[in-house]
CSV table of C-alpha atoms and ligand atoms in Angstrom, one decimal:
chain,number,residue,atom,x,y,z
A,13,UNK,CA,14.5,12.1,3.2
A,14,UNK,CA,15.5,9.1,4.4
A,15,UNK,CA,14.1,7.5,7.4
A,16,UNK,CA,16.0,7.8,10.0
A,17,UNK,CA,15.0,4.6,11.9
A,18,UNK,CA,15.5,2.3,8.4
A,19,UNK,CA,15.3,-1.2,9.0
A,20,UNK,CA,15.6,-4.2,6.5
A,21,UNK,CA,14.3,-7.8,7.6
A,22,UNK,CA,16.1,-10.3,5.6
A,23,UNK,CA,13.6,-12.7,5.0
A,24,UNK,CA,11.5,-10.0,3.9
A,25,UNK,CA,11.1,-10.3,-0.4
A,26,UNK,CA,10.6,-6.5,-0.9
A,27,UNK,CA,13.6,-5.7,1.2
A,28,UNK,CA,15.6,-7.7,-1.1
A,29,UNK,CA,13.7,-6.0,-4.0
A,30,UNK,CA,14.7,-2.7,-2.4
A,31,UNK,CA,18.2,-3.8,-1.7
A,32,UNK,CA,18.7,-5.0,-5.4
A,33,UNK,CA,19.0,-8.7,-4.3
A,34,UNK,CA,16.3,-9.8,-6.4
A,35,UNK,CA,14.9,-8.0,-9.8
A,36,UNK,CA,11.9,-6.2,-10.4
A,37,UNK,CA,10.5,-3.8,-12.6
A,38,UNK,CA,11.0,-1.0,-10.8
A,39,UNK,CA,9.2,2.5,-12.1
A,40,UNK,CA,10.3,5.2,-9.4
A,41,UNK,CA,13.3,5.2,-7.0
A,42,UNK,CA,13.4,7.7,-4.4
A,43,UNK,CA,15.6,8.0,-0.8
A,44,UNK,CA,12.5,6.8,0.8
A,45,UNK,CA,10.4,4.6,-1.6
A,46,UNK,CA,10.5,2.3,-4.3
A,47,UNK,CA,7.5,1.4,-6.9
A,48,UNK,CA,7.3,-1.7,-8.9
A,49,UNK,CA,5.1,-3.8,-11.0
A,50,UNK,CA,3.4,-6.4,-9.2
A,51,UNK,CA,4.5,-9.6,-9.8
A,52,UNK,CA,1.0,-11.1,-10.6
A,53,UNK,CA,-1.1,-8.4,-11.6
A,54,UNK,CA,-4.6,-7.8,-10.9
A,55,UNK,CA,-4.4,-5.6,-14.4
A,56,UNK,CA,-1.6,-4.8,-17.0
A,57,UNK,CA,0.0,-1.7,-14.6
A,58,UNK,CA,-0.7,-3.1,-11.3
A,59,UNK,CA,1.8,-1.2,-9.3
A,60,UNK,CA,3.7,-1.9,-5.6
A,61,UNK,CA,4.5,1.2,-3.8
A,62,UNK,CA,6.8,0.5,-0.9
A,63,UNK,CA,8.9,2.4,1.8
A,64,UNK,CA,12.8,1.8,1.5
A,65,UNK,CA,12.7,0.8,5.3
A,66,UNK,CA,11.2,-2.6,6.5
A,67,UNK,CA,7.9,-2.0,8.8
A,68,UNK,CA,5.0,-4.4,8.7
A,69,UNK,CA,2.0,-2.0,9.1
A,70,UNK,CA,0.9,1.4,8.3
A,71,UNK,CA,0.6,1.6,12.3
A,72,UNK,CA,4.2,0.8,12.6
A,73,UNK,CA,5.0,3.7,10.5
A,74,UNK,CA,6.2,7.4,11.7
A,75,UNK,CA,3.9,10.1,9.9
A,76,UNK,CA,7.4,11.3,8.9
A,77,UNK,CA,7.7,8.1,7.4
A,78,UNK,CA,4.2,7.8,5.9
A,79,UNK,CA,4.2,11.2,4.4
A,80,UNK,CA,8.0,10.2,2.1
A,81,UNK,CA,5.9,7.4,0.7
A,82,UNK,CA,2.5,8.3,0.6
A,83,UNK,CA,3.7,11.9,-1.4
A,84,UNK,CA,4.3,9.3,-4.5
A,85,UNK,CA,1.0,8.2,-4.7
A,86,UNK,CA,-0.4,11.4,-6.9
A,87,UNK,CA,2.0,11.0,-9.3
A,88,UNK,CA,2.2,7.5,-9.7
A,89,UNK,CA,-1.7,7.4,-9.9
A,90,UNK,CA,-1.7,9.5,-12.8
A,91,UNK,CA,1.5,8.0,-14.7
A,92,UNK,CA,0.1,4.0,-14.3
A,93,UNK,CA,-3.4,5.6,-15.4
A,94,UNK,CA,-2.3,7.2,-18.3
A,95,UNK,CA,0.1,4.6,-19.6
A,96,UNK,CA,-2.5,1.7,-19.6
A,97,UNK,CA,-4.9,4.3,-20.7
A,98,UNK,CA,-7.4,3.2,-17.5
A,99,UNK,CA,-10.8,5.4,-16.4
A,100,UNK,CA,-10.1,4.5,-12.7
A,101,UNK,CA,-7.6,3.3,-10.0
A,102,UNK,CA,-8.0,1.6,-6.7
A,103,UNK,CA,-5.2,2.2,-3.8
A,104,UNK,CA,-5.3,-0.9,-1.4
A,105,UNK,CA,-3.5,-0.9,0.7
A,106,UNK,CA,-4.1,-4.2,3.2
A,107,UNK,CA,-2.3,-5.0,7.2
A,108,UNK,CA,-2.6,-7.9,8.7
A,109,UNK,CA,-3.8,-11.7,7.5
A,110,UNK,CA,-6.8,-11.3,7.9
A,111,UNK,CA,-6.7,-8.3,6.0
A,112,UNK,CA,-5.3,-10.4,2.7
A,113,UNK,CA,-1.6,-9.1,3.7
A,114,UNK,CA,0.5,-11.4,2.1
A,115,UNK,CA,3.7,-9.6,2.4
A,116,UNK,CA,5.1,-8.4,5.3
A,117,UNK,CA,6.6,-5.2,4.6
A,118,UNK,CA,4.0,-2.2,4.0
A,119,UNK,CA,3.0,-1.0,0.8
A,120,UNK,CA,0.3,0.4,-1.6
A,121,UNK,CA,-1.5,-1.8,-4.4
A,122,UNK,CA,-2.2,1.1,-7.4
A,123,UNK,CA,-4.6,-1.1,-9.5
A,124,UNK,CA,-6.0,0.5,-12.8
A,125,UNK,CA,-9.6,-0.4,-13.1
A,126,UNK,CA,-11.4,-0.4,-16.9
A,127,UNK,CA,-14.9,-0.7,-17.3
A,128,UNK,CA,-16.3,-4.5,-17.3
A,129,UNK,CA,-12.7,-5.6,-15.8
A,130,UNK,CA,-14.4,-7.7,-13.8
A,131,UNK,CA,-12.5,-7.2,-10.9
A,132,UNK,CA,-14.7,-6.1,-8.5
A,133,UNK,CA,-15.0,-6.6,-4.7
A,134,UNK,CA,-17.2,-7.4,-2.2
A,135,UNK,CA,-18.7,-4.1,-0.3
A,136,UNK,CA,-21.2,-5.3,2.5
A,137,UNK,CA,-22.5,-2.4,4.1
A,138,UNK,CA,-23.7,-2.3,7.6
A,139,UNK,CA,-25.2,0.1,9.6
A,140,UNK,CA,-25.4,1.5,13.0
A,141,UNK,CA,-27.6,0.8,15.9
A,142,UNK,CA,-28.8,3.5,17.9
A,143,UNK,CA,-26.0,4.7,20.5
A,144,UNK,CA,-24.0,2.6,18.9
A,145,UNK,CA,-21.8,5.3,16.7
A,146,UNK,CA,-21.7,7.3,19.6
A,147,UNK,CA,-19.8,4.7,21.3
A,148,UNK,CA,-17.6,4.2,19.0
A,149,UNK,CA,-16.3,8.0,18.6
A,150,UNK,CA,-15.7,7.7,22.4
A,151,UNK,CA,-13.9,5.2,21.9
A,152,UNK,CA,-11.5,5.9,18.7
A,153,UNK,CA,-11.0,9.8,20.3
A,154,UNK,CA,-9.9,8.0,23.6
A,155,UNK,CA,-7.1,6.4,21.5
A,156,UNK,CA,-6.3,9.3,20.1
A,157,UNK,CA,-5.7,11.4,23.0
B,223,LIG,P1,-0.6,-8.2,-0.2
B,223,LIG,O1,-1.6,-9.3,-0.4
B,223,LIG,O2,0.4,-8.5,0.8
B,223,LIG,O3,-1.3,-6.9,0.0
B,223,LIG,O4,0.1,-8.1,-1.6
B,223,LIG,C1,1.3,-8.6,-1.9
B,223,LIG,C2,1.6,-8.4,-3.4
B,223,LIG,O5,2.9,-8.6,-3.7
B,223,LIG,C3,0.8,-9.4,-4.3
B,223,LIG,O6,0.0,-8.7,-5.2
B,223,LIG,C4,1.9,-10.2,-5.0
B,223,LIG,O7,1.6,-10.5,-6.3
B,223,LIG,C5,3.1,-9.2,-4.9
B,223,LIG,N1,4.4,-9.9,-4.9
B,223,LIG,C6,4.7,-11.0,-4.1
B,223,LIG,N2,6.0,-11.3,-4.3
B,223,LIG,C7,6.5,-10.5,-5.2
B,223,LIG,C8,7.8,-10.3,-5.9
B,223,LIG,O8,8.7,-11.1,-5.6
B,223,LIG,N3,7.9,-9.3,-6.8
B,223,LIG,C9,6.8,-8.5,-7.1
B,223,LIG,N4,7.1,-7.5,-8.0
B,223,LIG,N5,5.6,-8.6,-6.5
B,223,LIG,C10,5.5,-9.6,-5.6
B,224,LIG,ZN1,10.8,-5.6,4.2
């Protein structure tokens, strides 16, 4: 399905990938999504999953419109896995600058991960003070009402 409120932004590089303006080595082409290598690859694989229509965030996104991309992400997991013969996979998927967004338009990082790649990240856990994860609840479930 194609979303029905479909934008492009023309200063936007993975409209213009979408639109066929500039190349790319596309994988899967669907109404609603596209998937392509990533330009500078974090591993041999490293795949772009994007929505046809141009929206910044995951929160600027219909759950209509979420679920026509996000339904590619099982298959393309196991295809990229299996081609490049990898044991794991992370989805990132990043919003905002301060997130490491770097590109405008939404879409999912599918990053095959071998052992000793090297990659890593950085996974500081915190934890809660008393009261404190109450208040949060509270406050997320207010948002969502
Ligand atoms: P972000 O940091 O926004 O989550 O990730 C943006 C990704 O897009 C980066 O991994 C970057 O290498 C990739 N990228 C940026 N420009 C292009 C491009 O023109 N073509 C392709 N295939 N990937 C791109
Ligand atoms: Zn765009």
């Amino acid at each position: 399905m194609v979303d029905p409120g479909m934008t492009t932004n023309t200063d936007c590089i993975f409209c213009k990938i979408v639109a066929g303006e500039i190349p790319a080595n596309v994988v899967l082409d669907t109404p609603g999504a596209l998937a392509f290598l990533d330009v500078a690859p974090l591993a041999p694989g490293h795949t772009l999953l994007v929505p046809r229509s141009h929206h910044k965030q995951i929160s600027d996104l219909s759950p209509d419109a979420m679920a026509e991309v996000t339904r590619h992400l099982p298959e393309l997991a196991r295809a990229v896995t299996t081609a490049v013969g990898a044991e794991g996979t992370n989805v990132l998927q990043n919003n905002g600058s301060v997130a490491g967004q770097v590109v405008n338009h939404v879409h999912f990082h599918i990053i095959p991960r071998f052992d000793k790649d090297g990659l890593g990240f950085r996974w500081s856990a915190g934890t809660y003070a008393t009261g404190e994860a109450d208040a949060l609840i509270a406050k997320i479930k207010e948002q969502l009402a």
